[in-house]
mmCIF file of C-alpha atoms in Angstrom:
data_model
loop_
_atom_site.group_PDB
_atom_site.id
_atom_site.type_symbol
_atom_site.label_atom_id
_atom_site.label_comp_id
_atom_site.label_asym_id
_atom_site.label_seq_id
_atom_site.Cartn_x
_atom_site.Cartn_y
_atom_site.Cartn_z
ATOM 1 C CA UNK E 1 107.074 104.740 119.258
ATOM 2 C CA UNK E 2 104.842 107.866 118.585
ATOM 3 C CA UNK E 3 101.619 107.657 117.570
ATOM 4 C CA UNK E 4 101.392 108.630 113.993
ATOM 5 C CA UNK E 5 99.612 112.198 113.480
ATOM 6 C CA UNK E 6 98.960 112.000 109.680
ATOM 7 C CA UNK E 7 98.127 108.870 108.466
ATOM 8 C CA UNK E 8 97.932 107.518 104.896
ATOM 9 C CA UNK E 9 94.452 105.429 104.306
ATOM 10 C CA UNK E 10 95.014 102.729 101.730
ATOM 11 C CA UNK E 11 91.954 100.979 100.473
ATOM 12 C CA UNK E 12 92.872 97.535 98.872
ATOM 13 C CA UNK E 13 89.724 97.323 96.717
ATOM 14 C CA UNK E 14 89.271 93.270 95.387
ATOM 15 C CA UNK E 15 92.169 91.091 95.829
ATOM 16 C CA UNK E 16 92.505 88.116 93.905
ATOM 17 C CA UNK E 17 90.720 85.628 96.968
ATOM 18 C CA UNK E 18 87.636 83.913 96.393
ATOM 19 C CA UNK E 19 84.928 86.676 97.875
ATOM 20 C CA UNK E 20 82.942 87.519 94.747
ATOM 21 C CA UNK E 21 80.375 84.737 95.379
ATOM 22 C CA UNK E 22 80.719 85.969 99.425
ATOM 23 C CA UNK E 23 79.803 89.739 98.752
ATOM 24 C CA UNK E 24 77.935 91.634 96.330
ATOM 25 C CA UNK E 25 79.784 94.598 96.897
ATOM 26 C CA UNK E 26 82.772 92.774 95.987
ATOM 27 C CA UNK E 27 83.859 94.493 92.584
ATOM 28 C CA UNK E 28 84.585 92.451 88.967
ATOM 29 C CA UNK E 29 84.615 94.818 85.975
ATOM 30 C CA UNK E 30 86.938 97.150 85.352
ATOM 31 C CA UNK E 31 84.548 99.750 85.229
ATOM 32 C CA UNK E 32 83.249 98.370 89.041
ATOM 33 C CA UNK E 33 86.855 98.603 90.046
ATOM 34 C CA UNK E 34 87.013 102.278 89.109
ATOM 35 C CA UNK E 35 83.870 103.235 90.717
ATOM 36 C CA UNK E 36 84.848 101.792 94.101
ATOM 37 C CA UNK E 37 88.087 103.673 93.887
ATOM 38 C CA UNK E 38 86.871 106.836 93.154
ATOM 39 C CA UNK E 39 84.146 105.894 96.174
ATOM 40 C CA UNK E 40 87.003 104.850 98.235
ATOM 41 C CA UNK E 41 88.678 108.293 97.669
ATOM 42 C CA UNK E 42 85.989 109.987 98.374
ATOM 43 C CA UNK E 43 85.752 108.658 101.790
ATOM 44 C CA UNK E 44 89.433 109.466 102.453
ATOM 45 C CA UNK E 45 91.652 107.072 101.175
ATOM 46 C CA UNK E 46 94.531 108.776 99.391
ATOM 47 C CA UNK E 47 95.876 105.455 98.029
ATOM 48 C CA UNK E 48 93.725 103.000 95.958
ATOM 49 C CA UNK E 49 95.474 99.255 95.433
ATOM 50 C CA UNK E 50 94.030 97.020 92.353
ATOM 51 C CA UNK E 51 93.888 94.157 91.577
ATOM 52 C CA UNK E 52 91.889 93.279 88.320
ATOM 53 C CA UNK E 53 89.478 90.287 87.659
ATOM 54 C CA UNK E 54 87.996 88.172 84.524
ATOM 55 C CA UNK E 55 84.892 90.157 84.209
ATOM 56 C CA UNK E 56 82.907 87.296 82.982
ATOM 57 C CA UNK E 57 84.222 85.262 85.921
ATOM 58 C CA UNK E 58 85.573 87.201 88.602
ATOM 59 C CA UNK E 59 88.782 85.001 88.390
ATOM 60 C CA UNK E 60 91.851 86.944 89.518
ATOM 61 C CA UNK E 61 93.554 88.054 86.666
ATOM 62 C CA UNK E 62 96.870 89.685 84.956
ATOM 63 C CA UNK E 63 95.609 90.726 82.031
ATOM 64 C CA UNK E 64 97.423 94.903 81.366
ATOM 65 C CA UNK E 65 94.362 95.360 79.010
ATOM 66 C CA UNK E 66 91.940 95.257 82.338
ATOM 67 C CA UNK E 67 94.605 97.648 84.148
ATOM 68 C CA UNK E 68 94.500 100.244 81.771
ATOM 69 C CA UNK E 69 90.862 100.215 81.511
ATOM 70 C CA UNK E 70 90.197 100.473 85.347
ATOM 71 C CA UNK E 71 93.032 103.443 85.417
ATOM 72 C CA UNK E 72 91.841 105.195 82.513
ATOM 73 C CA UNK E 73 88.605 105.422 84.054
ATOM 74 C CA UNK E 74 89.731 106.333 87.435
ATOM 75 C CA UNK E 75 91.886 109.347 86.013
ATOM 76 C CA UNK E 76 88.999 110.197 83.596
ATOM 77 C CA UNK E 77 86.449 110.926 86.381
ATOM 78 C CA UNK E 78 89.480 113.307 87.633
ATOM 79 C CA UNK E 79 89.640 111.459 90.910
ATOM 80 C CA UNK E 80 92.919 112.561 92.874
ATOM 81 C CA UNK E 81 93.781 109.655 94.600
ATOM 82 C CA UNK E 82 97.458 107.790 94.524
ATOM 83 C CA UNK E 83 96.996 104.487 92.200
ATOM 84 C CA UNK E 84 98.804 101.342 93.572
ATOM 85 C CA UNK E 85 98.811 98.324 90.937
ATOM 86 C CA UNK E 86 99.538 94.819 92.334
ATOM 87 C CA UNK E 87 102.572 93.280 90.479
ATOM 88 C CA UNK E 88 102.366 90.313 93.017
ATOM 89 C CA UNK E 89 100.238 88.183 90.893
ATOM 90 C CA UNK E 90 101.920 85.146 88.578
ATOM 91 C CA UNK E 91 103.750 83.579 91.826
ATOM 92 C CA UNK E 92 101.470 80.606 92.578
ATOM 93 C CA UNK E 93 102.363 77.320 92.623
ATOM 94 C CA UNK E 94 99.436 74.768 93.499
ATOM 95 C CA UNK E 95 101.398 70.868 93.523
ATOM 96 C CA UNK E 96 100.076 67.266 93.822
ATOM 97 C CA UNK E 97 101.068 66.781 97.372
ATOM 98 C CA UNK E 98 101.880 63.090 96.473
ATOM 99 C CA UNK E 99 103.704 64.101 93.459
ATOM 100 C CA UNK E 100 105.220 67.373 93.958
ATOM 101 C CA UNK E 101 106.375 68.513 90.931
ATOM 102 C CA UNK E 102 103.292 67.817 89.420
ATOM 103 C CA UNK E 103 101.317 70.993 89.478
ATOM 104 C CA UNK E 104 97.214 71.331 89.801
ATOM 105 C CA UNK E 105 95.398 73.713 88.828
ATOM 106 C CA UNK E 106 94.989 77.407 90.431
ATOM 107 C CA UNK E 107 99.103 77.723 89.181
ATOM 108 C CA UNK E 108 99.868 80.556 87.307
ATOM 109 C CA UNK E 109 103.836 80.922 87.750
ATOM 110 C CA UNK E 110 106.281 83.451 85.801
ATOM 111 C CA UNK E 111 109.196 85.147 85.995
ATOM 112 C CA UNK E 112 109.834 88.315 88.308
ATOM 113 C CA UNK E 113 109.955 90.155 84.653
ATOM 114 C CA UNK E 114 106.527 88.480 83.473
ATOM 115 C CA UNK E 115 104.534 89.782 86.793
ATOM 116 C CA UNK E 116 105.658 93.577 85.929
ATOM 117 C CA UNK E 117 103.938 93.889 81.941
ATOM 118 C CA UNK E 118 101.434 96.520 82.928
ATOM 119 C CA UNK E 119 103.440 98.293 85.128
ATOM 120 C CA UNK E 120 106.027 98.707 82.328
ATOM 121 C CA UNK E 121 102.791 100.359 80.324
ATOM 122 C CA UNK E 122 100.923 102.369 82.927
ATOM 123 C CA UNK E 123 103.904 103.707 85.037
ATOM 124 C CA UNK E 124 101.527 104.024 88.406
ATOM 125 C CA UNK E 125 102.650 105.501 91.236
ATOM 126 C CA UNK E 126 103.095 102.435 93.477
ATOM 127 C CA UNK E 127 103.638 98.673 92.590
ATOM 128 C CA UNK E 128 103.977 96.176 95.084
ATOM 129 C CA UNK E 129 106.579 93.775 95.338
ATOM 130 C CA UNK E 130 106.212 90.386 97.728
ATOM 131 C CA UNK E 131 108.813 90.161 99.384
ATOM 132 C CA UNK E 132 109.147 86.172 99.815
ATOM 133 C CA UNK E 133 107.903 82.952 99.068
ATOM 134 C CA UNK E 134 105.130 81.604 101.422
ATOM 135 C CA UNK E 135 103.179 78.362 102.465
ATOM 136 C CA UNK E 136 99.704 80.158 101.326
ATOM 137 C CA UNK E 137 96.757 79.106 103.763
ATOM 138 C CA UNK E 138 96.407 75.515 103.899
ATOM 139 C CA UNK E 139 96.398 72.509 101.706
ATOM 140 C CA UNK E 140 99.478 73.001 98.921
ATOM 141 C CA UNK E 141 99.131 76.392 97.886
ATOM 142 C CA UNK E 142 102.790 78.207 97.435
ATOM 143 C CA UNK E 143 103.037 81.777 96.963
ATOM 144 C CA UNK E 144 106.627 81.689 95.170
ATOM 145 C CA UNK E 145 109.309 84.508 95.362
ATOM 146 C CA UNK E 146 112.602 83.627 95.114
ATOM 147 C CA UNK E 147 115.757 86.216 95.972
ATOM 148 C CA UNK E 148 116.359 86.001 92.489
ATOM 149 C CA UNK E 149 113.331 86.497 91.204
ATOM 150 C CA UNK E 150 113.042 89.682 93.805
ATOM 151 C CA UNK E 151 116.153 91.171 92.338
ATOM 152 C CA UNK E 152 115.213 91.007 88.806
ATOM 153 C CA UNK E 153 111.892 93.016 89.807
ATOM 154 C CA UNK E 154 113.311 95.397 92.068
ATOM 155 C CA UNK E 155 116.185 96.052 89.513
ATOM 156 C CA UNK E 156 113.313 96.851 86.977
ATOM 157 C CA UNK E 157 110.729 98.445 88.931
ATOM 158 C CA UNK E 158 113.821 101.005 90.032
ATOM 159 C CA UNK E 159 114.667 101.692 86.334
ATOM 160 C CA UNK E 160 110.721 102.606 85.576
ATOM 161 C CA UNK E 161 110.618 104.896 88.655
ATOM 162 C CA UNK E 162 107.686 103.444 90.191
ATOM 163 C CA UNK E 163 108.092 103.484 94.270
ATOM 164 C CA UNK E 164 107.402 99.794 95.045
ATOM 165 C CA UNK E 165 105.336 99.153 98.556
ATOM 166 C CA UNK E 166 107.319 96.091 99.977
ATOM 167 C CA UNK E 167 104.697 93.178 101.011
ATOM 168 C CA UNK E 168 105.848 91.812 103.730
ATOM 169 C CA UNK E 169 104.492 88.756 105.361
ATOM 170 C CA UNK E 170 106.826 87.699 107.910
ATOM 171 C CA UNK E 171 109.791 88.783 109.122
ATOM 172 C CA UNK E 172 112.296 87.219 107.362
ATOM 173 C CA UNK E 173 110.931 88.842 104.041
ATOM 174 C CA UNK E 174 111.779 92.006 106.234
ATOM 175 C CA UNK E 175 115.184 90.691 106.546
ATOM 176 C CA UNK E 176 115.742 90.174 102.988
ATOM 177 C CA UNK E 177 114.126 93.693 101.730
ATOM 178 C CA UNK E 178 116.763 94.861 104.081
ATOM 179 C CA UNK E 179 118.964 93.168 101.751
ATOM 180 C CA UNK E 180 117.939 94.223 98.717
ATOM 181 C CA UNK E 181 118.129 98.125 100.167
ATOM 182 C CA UNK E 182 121.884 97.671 101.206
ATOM 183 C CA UNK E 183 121.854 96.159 97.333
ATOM 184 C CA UNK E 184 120.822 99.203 96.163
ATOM 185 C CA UNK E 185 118.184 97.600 94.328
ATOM 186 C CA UNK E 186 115.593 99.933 96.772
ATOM 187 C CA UNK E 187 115.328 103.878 96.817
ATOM 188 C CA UNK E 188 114.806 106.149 99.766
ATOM 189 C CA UNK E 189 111.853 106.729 101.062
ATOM 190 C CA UNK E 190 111.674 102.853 101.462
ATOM 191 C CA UNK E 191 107.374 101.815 101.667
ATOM 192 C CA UNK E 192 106.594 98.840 103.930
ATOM 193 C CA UNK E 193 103.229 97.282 103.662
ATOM 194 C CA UNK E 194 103.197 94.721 107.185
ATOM 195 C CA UNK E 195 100.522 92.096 105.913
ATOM 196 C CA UNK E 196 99.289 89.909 109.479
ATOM 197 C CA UNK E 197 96.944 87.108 109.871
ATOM 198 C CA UNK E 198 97.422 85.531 106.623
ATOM 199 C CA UNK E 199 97.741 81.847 106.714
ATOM 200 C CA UNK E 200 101.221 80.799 107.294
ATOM 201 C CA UNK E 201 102.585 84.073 107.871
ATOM 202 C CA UNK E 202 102.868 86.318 110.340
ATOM 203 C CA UNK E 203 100.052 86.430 113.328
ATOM 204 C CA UNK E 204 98.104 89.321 113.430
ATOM 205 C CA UNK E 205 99.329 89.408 117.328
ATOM 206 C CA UNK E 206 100.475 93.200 118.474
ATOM 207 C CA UNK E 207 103.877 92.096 119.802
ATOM 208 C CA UNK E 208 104.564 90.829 116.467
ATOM 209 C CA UNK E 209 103.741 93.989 114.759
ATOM 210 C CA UNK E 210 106.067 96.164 117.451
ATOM 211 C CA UNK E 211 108.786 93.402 116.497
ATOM 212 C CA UNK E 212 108.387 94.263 112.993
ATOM 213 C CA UNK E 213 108.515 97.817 113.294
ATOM 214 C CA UNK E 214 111.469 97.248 115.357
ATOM 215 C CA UNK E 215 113.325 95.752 112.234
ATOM 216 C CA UNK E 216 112.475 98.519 110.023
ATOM 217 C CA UNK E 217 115.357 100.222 108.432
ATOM 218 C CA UNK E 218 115.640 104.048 109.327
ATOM 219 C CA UNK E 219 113.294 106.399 107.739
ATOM 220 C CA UNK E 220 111.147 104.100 105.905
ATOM 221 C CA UNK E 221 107.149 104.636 105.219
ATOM 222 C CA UNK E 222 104.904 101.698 106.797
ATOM 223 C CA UNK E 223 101.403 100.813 107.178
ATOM 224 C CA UNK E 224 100.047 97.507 107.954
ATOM 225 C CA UNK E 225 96.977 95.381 107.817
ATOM 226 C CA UNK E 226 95.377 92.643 109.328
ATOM 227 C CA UNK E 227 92.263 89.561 107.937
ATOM 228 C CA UNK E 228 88.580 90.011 108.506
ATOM 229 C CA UNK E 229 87.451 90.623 112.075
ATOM 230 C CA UNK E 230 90.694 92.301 112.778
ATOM 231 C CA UNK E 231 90.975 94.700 110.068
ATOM 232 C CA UNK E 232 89.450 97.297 112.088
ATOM 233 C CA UNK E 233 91.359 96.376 115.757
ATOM 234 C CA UNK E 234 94.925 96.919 113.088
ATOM 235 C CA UNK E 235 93.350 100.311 112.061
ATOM 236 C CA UNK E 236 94.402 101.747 115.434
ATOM 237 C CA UNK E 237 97.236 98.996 115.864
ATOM 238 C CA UNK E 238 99.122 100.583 113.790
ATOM 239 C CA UNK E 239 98.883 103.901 114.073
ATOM 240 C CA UNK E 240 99.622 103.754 117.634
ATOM 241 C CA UNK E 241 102.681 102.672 116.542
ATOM 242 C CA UNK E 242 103.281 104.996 114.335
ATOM 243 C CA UNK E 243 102.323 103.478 110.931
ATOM 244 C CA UNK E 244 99.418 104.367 107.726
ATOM 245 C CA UNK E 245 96.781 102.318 107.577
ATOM 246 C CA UNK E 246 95.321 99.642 105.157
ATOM 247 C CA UNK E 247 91.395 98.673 104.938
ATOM 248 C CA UNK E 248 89.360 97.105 101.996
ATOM 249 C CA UNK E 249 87.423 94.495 100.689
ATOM 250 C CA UNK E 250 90.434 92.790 99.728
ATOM 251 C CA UNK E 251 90.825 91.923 103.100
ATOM 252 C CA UNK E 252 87.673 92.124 104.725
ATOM 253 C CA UNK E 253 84.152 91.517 103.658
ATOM 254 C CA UNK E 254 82.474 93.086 106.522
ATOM 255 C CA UNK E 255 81.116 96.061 109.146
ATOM 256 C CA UNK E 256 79.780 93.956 111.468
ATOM 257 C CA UNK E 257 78.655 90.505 112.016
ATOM 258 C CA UNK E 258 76.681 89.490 109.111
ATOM 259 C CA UNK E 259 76.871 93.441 107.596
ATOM 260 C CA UNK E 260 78.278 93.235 104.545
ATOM 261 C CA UNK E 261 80.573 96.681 103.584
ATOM 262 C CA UNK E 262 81.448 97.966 100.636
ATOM 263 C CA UNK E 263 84.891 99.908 100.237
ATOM 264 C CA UNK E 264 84.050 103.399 100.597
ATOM 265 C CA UNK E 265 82.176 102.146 104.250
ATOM 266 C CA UNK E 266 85.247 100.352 105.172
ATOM 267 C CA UNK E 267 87.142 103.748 104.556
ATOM 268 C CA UNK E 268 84.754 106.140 106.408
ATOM 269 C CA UNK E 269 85.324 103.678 109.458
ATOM 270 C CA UNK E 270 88.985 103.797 109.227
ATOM 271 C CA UNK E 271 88.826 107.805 109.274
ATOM 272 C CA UNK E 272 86.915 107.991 112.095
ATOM 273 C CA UNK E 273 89.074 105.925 113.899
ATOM 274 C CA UNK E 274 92.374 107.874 112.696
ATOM 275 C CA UNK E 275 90.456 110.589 114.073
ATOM 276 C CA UNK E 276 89.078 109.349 117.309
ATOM 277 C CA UNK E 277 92.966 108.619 117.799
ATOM 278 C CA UNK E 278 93.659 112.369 117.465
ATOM 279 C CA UNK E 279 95.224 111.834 113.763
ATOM 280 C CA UNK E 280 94.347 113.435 111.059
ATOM 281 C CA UNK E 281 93.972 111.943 107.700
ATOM 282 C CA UNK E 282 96.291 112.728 104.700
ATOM 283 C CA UNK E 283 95.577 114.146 101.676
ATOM 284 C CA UNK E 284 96.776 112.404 98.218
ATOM 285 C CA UNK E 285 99.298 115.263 97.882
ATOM 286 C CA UNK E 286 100.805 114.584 101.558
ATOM 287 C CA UNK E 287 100.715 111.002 100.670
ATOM 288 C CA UNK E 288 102.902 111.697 97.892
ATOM 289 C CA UNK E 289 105.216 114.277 99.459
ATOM 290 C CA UNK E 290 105.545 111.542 102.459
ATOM 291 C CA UNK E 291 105.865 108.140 100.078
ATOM 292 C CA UNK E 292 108.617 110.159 98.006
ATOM 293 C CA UNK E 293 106.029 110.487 94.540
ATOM 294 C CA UNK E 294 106.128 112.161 91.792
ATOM 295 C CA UNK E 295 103.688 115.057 91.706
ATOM 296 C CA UNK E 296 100.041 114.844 90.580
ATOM 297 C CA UNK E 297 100.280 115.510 86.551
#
């Protein structure tokens, strides 16, 4: 597999985990969210994904009126940078281990059609769809995505025109978003986003990765990330094997041990590794060209 020569930096800004309380750099408001993208881009990412918080709480959220806000104020400052919107939240399913179909709190489960409202509004460039259901972490935490549910989304997310990035968090998600491709529910260029280390899913372990790639279907756009400590290690993981590149707070809170980052520091690392590698970073507009995009308006 050839080492990739042009790599796409993502920069997964907040997430919906619990880090604000962990980070002060972690960002809330809308109009935090927007700054740390356009600081993000500015250190080289050419791909921003957002999530979108309470402000008053910092409570994930999927709420299109905090969307729009944080994307109107990204394309106001003029920013050119690719804009990635999470469509993943609305799958999790908390239950009363004793009593399973009880649920607890922390469950907010809808539809496939429910999780897509502000996509449907905002018409980004990239939304992501999970690719699976998962035992989240430990304890009873479900993140639930049934093949139906995946269907309906991919069906709708086609018909807007927004390229979905596939999150895929072990391998038999990659089995089934091969399925949904030879559905025709998936357009070519096909965008893989390899998500390793996350409690149950797939180890952050580099012979998992290659086995991943390996399953890939031909042609298809891939990057891949990996938790905390490892985010970095992943950086060059997988552009060695010829993938793009994910860093973030999202994922990882830190530089160092006991250094907190903030997003535009975990993006100047990332491009000096790309470049220490002999790669070169992309631009938004080769991001686009490469990710099959529509062109900057």
């Amino acid at each position: 597999m050839p080492v990739n020569q042009d790599v796409i930096i993502t920069c997964a800004l907040t997430g919906a985990g619990d880090t604000v309380g962990r980070s002060p750099h972690v960002p809330v408001t809308p109009e935090q969210i927007a700054a740390s993208a356009v600081e993000a881009a500015g250190a080289g990412a050419a791909v921003v994904h957002i999530h979108v918080r309470e402000p008053q709480t910092g409570a994930p959220s999927r709420d299109p009126r905090l969307y729009r806000e944080v994307v109107e104020r990204i394309r106001e400052t003029g920013t050119d940078v690719v804009i990635n919107l999470t469509a993943g939240m609305g799958g999790d399913l908390v239950i009363d281990p004793e009593a399973p179909l009880r649920q607890l709190p922390g469950t907010d489960l809808v539809s496939g059609l429910e999780r897509l409202p502000h996509v449907e509004e905002l018409l980004p460039d990239i939304c992501t769809l999970d690719c699976g259901s998962l035992n989240f972490g430990d304890g009873s935490n479900l993140y639930v995505s049934t093949p139906d549910m995946l269907r309906t989304g991919a069906k709708r997310i086609q018909e807007l025109g927004v390229r979905p990035e596939l999150e895929i968090f072990d391998t038999g998600q990659l089995w089934f978003a091969k399925q949904l491709l030879a559905e025709g529910l998936l357009d070519d260029p096909t965008v893989f986003q390899l998500c390793m280390g996350i409690p149950w899913g797939a180890p952050a372990e580099p012979g998992v990765l290659q086995a991943m790639v390996n399953m890939l279907p031909q042609g298809a756009q891939w990057a891949s990330f990996a938790l905390g400590r490892m985010q970095m290690p992943w950086v060059a993981q997988s552009i060695l094997l010829g993938g793009h590149v994910r860093v973030g707070l999202e994922d990882n809170l830190y530089l160092g041990k006991g250094v907190k980052a903030t997003n535009g520091q975990l993006v100047e690392r990332a491009v000096r590794i790309t470049e220490s590698l002999g790669s070169r970073v992309a631009t938004p507009d080769e991001a686009r060209a490469k990710l099959g995009l529509r062109p900057r308006a």
